[in-house]
């Protein structure tokens, strides 16, 4: 089976029990939603409760925090990972801010998948305007998309309409993508994929 990008993180598990909160993100979910993983060069995850670190790991997208108070509080998940096995999705960052309590089993983390018109080499033909379809894992109120052609040094906002980001095709050869998805309660997730796809 040929898998095409963009390869993005996706939520494999995000749940809360009485005093435990677990998050497990898959690292390489393709444009069709097929999940996968890859050995990373580096990774780290930290979970904060009201600004205080309560759990973490040296892996991308994984934390199992225990001994949490039952009451409602503000949480932030910060995770980053890099890989050098192939030239796409070389770095992924996710920062999710959400409220959680023992009586809320779900954890509001929203990842975004992209479906660009790429070939088998994960390369898109250069056109004056890029039309980039995207999907959201979860129900949200708003999605913002940014793009970069300098490895994430600078970012530009892309207009979004009808599940598509539409923007002038940048001059650079490699495109990086950043999304921010926000639900009706204000929980939000910012996801960054460096070297999402290339242009030809």
PDB file of C-alpha atoms in Angstrom:
ATOM      1  CA  UNK A   1       0.000   0.000   0.000  1.00  0.00           C
ATOM      2  CA  UNK A   2       1.412   3.376  -1.023  1.00  0.00           C
ATOM      3  CA  UNK A   3       1.151   5.938   1.740  1.00  0.00           C
ATOM      4  CA  UNK A   4       1.141   9.626   0.970  1.00  0.00           C
ATOM      5  CA  UNK A   5       1.504  12.676   3.150  1.00  0.00           C
ATOM      6  CA  UNK A   6       1.191  14.871   4.831  1.00  0.00           C
ATOM      7  CA  UNK A   7       2.318  12.628   7.698  1.00  0.00           C
ATOM      8  CA  UNK A   8       0.984  14.075  10.948  1.00  0.00           C
ATOM      9  CA  UNK A   9       0.432  13.102  14.575  1.00  0.00           C
ATOM     10  CA  UNK A  10      -2.963  11.682  15.523  1.00  0.00           C
ATOM     11  CA  UNK A  11      -4.648  10.773  18.799  1.00  0.00           C
ATOM     12  CA  UNK A  12      -4.431   7.064  19.601  1.00  0.00           C
ATOM     13  CA  UNK A  13      -5.584   7.532  23.207  1.00  0.00           C
ATOM     14  CA  UNK A  14      -6.507  10.544  25.327  1.00  0.00           C
ATOM     15  CA  UNK A  15      -8.453   9.675  28.454  1.00  0.00           C
ATOM     16  CA  UNK A  16      -8.958  10.585  32.066  1.00  0.00           C
ATOM     17  CA  UNK A  17      -9.846   8.367  35.029  1.00  0.00           C
ATOM     18  CA  UNK A  18     -10.160   9.157  38.722  1.00  0.00           C
ATOM     19  CA  UNK A  19      -6.543  10.237  39.261  1.00  0.00           C
ATOM     20  CA  UNK A  20      -4.848   9.355  35.977  1.00  0.00           C
ATOM     21  CA  UNK A  21      -4.534  11.079  32.605  1.00  0.00           C
ATOM     22  CA  UNK A  22      -3.073   9.256  29.601  1.00  0.00           C
ATOM     23  CA  UNK A  23      -2.195  10.687  26.203  1.00  0.00           C
ATOM     24  CA  UNK A  24      -0.717   8.631  23.383  1.00  0.00           C
ATOM     25  CA  UNK A  25      -0.215  10.198  19.949  1.00  0.00           C
ATOM     26  CA  UNK A  26       0.662   8.208  16.845  1.00  0.00           C
ATOM     27  CA  UNK A  27       3.554   9.839  15.027  1.00  0.00           C
ATOM     28  CA  UNK A  28       2.911   9.258  11.312  1.00  0.00           C
ATOM     29  CA  UNK A  29      -0.705   9.265  10.169  1.00  0.00           C
ATOM     30  CA  UNK A  30      -0.970   9.663   6.412  1.00  0.00           C
ATOM     31  CA  UNK A  31      -3.390  11.639   4.231  1.00  0.00           C
ATOM     32  CA  UNK A  32      -5.877   8.734   4.202  1.00  0.00           C
ATOM     33  CA  UNK A  33      -5.855   8.293   7.976  1.00  0.00           C
ATOM     34  CA  UNK A  34      -3.627   5.210   8.104  1.00  0.00           C
ATOM     35  CA  UNK A  35      -1.579   5.326  11.275  1.00  0.00           C
ATOM     36  CA  UNK A  36       2.075   4.468  11.722  1.00  0.00           C
ATOM     37  CA  UNK A  37       5.128   5.089  13.836  1.00  0.00           C
ATOM     38  CA  UNK A  38       8.810   5.641  13.257  1.00  0.00           C
ATOM     39  CA  UNK A  39      11.887   5.579  15.456  1.00  0.00           C
ATOM     40  CA  UNK A  40      12.627   9.169  16.305  1.00  0.00           C
ATOM     41  CA  UNK A  41      15.954  10.849  16.852  1.00  0.00           C
ATOM     42  CA  UNK A  42      14.630  12.798  19.827  1.00  0.00           C
ATOM     43  CA  UNK A  43      11.402  13.328  21.706  1.00  0.00           C
ATOM     44  CA  UNK A  44       9.921  14.781  24.865  1.00  0.00           C
ATOM     45  CA  UNK A  45       6.506  15.259  26.433  1.00  0.00           C
ATOM     46  CA  UNK A  46       5.469  17.283  29.466  1.00  0.00           C
ATOM     47  CA  UNK A  47       2.005  17.616  31.009  1.00  0.00           C
ATOM     48  CA  UNK A  48       1.241  20.656  33.166  1.00  0.00           C
ATOM     49  CA  UNK A  49      -1.634  21.131  35.621  1.00  0.00           C
ATOM     50  CA  UNK A  50      -2.314  24.789  36.433  1.00  0.00           C
ATOM     51  CA  UNK A  51       1.246  25.582  35.358  1.00  0.00           C
ATOM     52  CA  UNK A  52       2.982  22.832  37.339  1.00  0.00           C
ATOM     53  CA  UNK A  53       4.534  19.813  35.610  1.00  0.00           C
ATOM     54  CA  UNK A  54       2.726  16.620  36.689  1.00  0.00           C
ATOM     55  CA  UNK A  55       4.045  14.070  34.193  1.00  0.00           C
ATOM     56  CA  UNK A  56       6.206  13.520  31.182  1.00  0.00           C
ATOM     57  CA  UNK A  57       8.390  11.212  29.135  1.00  0.00           C
ATOM     58  CA  UNK A  58      11.323  11.211  26.738  1.00  0.00           C
ATOM     59  CA  UNK A  59       9.018  10.134  23.913  1.00  0.00           C
ATOM     60  CA  UNK A  60       6.974  12.151  21.466  1.00  0.00           C
ATOM     61  CA  UNK A  61       3.272  12.262  22.326  1.00  0.00           C
ATOM     62  CA  UNK A  62       3.178   9.998  25.365  1.00  0.00           C
ATOM     63  CA  UNK A  63       2.425  10.717  28.992  1.00  0.00           C
ATOM     64  CA  UNK A  64       0.818   8.712  31.796  1.00  0.00           C
ATOM     65  CA  UNK A  65       0.269  11.051  34.731  1.00  0.00           C
ATOM     66  CA  UNK A  66      -1.016   9.577  37.996  1.00  0.00           C
ATOM     67  CA  UNK A  67      -1.958  10.933  41.405  1.00  0.00           C
ATOM     68  CA  UNK A  68      -3.912  13.845  39.939  1.00  0.00           C
ATOM     69  CA  UNK A  69      -6.481  15.715  42.050  1.00  0.00           C
ATOM     70  CA  UNK A  70     -10.052  15.006  40.982  1.00  0.00           C
ATOM     71  CA  UNK A  71     -11.110  18.634  40.614  1.00  0.00           C
ATOM     72  CA  UNK A  72     -11.362  20.571  37.376  1.00  0.00           C
ATOM     73  CA  UNK A  73      -8.132  22.261  36.332  1.00  0.00           C
ATOM     74  CA  UNK A  74      -6.339  23.715  33.329  1.00  0.00           C
ATOM     75  CA  UNK A  75      -3.892  21.329  31.655  1.00  0.00           C
ATOM     76  CA  UNK A  76      -1.274  21.860  28.978  1.00  0.00           C
ATOM     77  CA  UNK A  77       0.426  19.119  26.972  1.00  0.00           C
ATOM     78  CA  UNK A  78       3.696  20.079  25.282  1.00  0.00           C
ATOM     79  CA  UNK A  79       5.398  17.497  23.089  1.00  0.00           C
ATOM     80  CA  UNK A  80       8.035  17.539  20.364  1.00  0.00           C
ATOM     81  CA  UNK A  81       9.777  14.929  18.259  1.00  0.00           C
ATOM     82  CA  UNK A  82      12.303  14.715  15.443  1.00  0.00           C
ATOM     83  CA  UNK A  83      13.283  11.971  13.004  1.00  0.00           C
ATOM     84  CA  UNK A  84      15.899  11.556  10.279  1.00  0.00           C
ATOM     85  CA  UNK A  85      14.719   8.337   8.624  1.00  0.00           C
ATOM     86  CA  UNK A  86      13.154  10.232   5.721  1.00  0.00           C
ATOM     87  CA  UNK A  87      13.014  13.865   4.580  1.00  0.00           C
ATOM     88  CA  UNK A  88       9.372  14.611   5.451  1.00  0.00           C
ATOM     89  CA  UNK A  89       7.776  15.491   8.787  1.00  0.00           C
ATOM     90  CA  UNK A  90      11.253  15.840  10.234  1.00  0.00           C
ATOM     91  CA  UNK A  91       9.927  17.619  13.300  1.00  0.00           C
ATOM     92  CA  UNK A  92       6.484  17.606  14.890  1.00  0.00           C
ATOM     93  CA  UNK A  93       5.312  19.757  17.794  1.00  0.00           C
ATOM     94  CA  UNK A  94       1.966  19.609  19.562  1.00  0.00           C
ATOM     95  CA  UNK A  95       0.783  21.980  22.284  1.00  0.00           C
ATOM     96  CA  UNK A  96      -2.698  21.325  23.666  1.00  0.00           C
ATOM     97  CA  UNK A  97      -4.469  23.367  26.345  1.00  0.00           C
ATOM     98  CA  UNK A  98      -7.612  21.868  27.882  1.00  0.00           C
ATOM     99  CA  UNK A  99      -9.598  21.516  31.077  1.00  0.00           C
ATOM    100  CA  UNK A 100      -9.947  18.146  32.757  1.00  0.00           C
ATOM    101  CA  UNK A 101     -11.448  16.585  35.878  1.00  0.00           C
ATOM    102  CA  UNK A 102     -12.070  13.089  37.200  1.00  0.00           C
ATOM    103  CA  UNK A 103     -15.703  13.126  36.034  1.00  0.00           C
ATOM    104  CA  UNK A 104     -14.736  13.946  32.414  1.00  0.00           C
ATOM    105  CA  UNK A 105     -13.320  10.806  30.765  1.00  0.00           C
ATOM    106  CA  UNK A 106     -12.469  12.503  27.485  1.00  0.00           C
ATOM    107  CA  UNK A 107      -9.424  14.714  26.878  1.00  0.00           C
ATOM    108  CA  UNK A 108      -9.825  17.512  24.301  1.00  0.00           C
ATOM    109  CA  UNK A 109      -6.872  17.166  21.920  1.00  0.00           C
ATOM    110  CA  UNK A 110      -7.440  17.892  18.224  1.00  0.00           C
ATOM    111  CA  UNK A 111      -5.020  16.943  15.468  1.00  0.00           C
ATOM    112  CA  UNK A 112      -5.283  18.062  11.841  1.00  0.00           C
ATOM    113  CA  UNK A 113      -4.614  15.946   8.755  1.00  0.00           C
ATOM    114  CA  UNK A 114      -3.845  17.306   5.281  1.00  0.00           C
ATOM    115  CA  UNK A 115      -4.606  15.895   1.830  1.00  0.00           C
ATOM    116  CA  UNK A 116      -2.395  17.746  -0.684  1.00  0.00           C
ATOM    117  CA  UNK A 117      -2.157  16.642  -4.319  1.00  0.00           C
ATOM    118  CA  UNK A 118       1.241  14.996  -4.008  1.00  0.00           C
ATOM    119  CA  UNK A 119       2.868  12.249  -6.040  1.00  0.00           C
ATOM    120  CA  UNK A 120       4.519   9.095  -4.727  1.00  0.00           C
ATOM    121  CA  UNK A 121       7.522  11.171  -3.677  1.00  0.00           C
ATOM    122  CA  UNK A 122       5.348  13.414  -1.497  1.00  0.00           C
ATOM    123  CA  UNK A 123       5.902  16.262  -3.956  1.00  0.00           C
ATOM    124  CA  UNK A 124       3.314  18.726  -5.261  1.00  0.00           C
ATOM    125  CA  UNK A 125       3.314  20.317  -8.700  1.00  0.00           C
ATOM    126  CA  UNK A 126       3.888  24.051  -8.450  1.00  0.00           C
ATOM    127  CA  UNK A 127       0.831  26.177  -9.209  1.00  0.00           C
ATOM    128  CA  UNK A 128       0.205  29.866  -8.494  1.00  0.00           C
ATOM    129  CA  UNK A 129      -2.276  29.043  -5.714  1.00  0.00           C
ATOM    130  CA  UNK A 130      -2.217  26.116  -3.301  1.00  0.00           C
ATOM    131  CA  UNK A 131      -5.543  24.547  -2.344  1.00  0.00           C
ATOM    132  CA  UNK A 132      -4.918  22.311   0.658  1.00  0.00           C
ATOM    133  CA  UNK A 133      -7.805  20.156   1.971  1.00  0.00           C
ATOM    134  CA  UNK A 134      -7.665  19.266   5.653  1.00  0.00           C
ATOM    135  CA  UNK A 135      -9.588  17.240   8.223  1.00  0.00           C
ATOM    136  CA  UNK A 136      -9.813  17.527  11.997  1.00  0.00           C
ATOM    137  CA  UNK A 137      -9.766  14.638  14.441  1.00  0.00           C
ATOM    138  CA  UNK A 138     -12.585  15.761  16.716  1.00  0.00           C
ATOM    139  CA  UNK A 139     -15.319  18.405  16.721  1.00  0.00           C
ATOM    140  CA  UNK A 140     -14.067  21.982  16.813  1.00  0.00           C
ATOM    141  CA  UNK A 141     -15.391  25.492  16.341  1.00  0.00           C
ATOM    142  CA  UNK A 142     -12.464  26.993  14.453  1.00  0.00           C
ATOM    143  CA  UNK A 143      -9.329  25.918  12.606  1.00  0.00           C
ATOM    144  CA  UNK A 144      -6.487  28.256  11.656  1.00  0.00           C
ATOM    145  CA  UNK A 145      -3.772  27.171   9.233  1.00  0.00           C
ATOM    146  CA  UNK A 146      -0.336  28.726   8.742  1.00  0.00           C
ATOM    147  CA  UNK A 147       2.365  27.830   6.246  1.00  0.00           C
ATOM    148  CA  UNK A 148       6.109  28.364   5.971  1.00  0.00           C
ATOM    149  CA  UNK A 149       8.702  27.809   3.250  1.00  0.00           C
ATOM    150  CA  UNK A 150      11.763  28.482   5.425  1.00  0.00           C
ATOM    151  CA  UNK A 151      11.595  25.596   7.863  1.00  0.00           C
ATOM    152  CA  UNK A 152       9.302  27.334  10.310  1.00  0.00           C
ATOM    153  CA  UNK A 153      11.376  30.468  10.833  1.00  0.00           C
ATOM    154  CA  UNK A 154       8.502  32.636   9.585  1.00  0.00           C
ATOM    155  CA  UNK A 155       4.814  31.822   9.145  1.00  0.00           C
ATOM    156  CA  UNK A 156       1.965  33.224   7.083  1.00  0.00           C
ATOM    157  CA  UNK A 157      -1.754  32.844   7.742  1.00  0.00           C
ATOM    158  CA  UNK A 158      -3.755  30.938   5.131  1.00  0.00           C
ATOM    159  CA  UNK A 159      -7.426  31.783   4.533  1.00  0.00           C
ATOM    160  CA  UNK A 160      -9.644  28.801   5.391  1.00  0.00           C
ATOM    161  CA  UNK A 161     -12.993  27.946   3.807  1.00  0.00           C
ATOM    162  CA  UNK A 162     -14.944  24.729   3.377  1.00  0.00           C
ATOM    163  CA  UNK A 163     -12.300  22.486   4.881  1.00  0.00           C
ATOM    164  CA  UNK A 164      -9.531  23.897   2.691  1.00  0.00           C
ATOM    165  CA  UNK A 165      -6.629  26.259   3.234  1.00  0.00           C
ATOM    166  CA  UNK A 166      -6.041  28.450   0.177  1.00  0.00           C
ATOM    167  CA  UNK A 167      -2.873  30.504  -0.190  1.00  0.00           C
ATOM    168  CA  UNK A 168      -0.360  31.793  -2.755  1.00  0.00           C
ATOM    169  CA  UNK A 169       2.182  29.039  -3.358  1.00  0.00           C
ATOM    170  CA  UNK A 170       5.412  30.063  -1.623  1.00  0.00           C
ATOM    171  CA  UNK A 171       8.686  30.293  -3.519  1.00  0.00           C
ATOM    172  CA  UNK A 172      10.504  27.787  -1.340  1.00  0.00           C
ATOM    173  CA  UNK A 173      10.870  24.101  -2.131  1.00  0.00           C
ATOM    174  CA  UNK A 174       9.751  22.609   1.189  1.00  0.00           C
ATOM    175  CA  UNK A 175       6.494  23.569   2.904  1.00  0.00           C
ATOM    176  CA  UNK A 176       5.833  23.349   6.632  1.00  0.00           C
ATOM    177  CA  UNK A 177       2.356  23.561   8.181  1.00  0.00           C
ATOM    178  CA  UNK A 178       0.903  24.732  11.484  1.00  0.00           C
ATOM    179  CA  UNK A 179      -2.692  24.384  12.640  1.00  0.00           C
ATOM    180  CA  UNK A 180      -4.607  25.641  15.647  1.00  0.00           C
ATOM    181  CA  UNK A 181      -7.941  23.930  16.346  1.00  0.00           C
ATOM    182  CA  UNK A 182     -10.261  25.346  19.006  1.00  0.00           C
ATOM    183  CA  UNK A 183     -13.493  23.853  20.316  1.00  0.00           C
ATOM    184  CA  UNK A 184     -16.600  25.580  21.669  1.00  0.00           C
ATOM    185  CA  UNK A 185     -15.269  25.450  25.236  1.00  0.00           C
ATOM    186  CA  UNK A 186     -11.993  27.137  24.310  1.00  0.00           C
ATOM    187  CA  UNK A 187      -9.806  24.029  24.455  1.00  0.00           C
ATOM    188  CA  UNK A 188      -7.200  24.308  21.723  1.00  0.00           C
ATOM    189  CA  UNK A 189      -4.408  22.358  20.059  1.00  0.00           C
ATOM    190  CA  UNK A 190      -1.560  23.806  18.002  1.00  0.00           C
ATOM    191  CA  UNK A 191       0.212  21.290  15.780  1.00  0.00           C
ATOM    192  CA  UNK A 192       3.362  22.011  13.766  1.00  0.00           C
ATOM    193  CA  UNK A 193       4.821  19.796  11.038  1.00  0.00           C
ATOM    194  CA  UNK A 194       8.180  20.836   9.636  1.00  0.00           C
ATOM    195  CA  UNK A 195       8.904  19.684   6.056  1.00  0.00           C
ATOM    196  CA  UNK A 196       5.338  18.547   5.414  1.00  0.00           C
ATOM    197  CA  UNK A 197       5.785  18.208   1.653  1.00  0.00           C
ATOM    198  CA  UNK A 198       7.948  19.527  -1.145  1.00  0.00           C
ATOM    199  CA  UNK A 199       7.296  21.415  -4.374  1.00  0.00           C
ATOM    200  CA  UNK A 200       8.476  20.595  -7.881  1.00  0.00           C
TER     201      UNK A 200
END
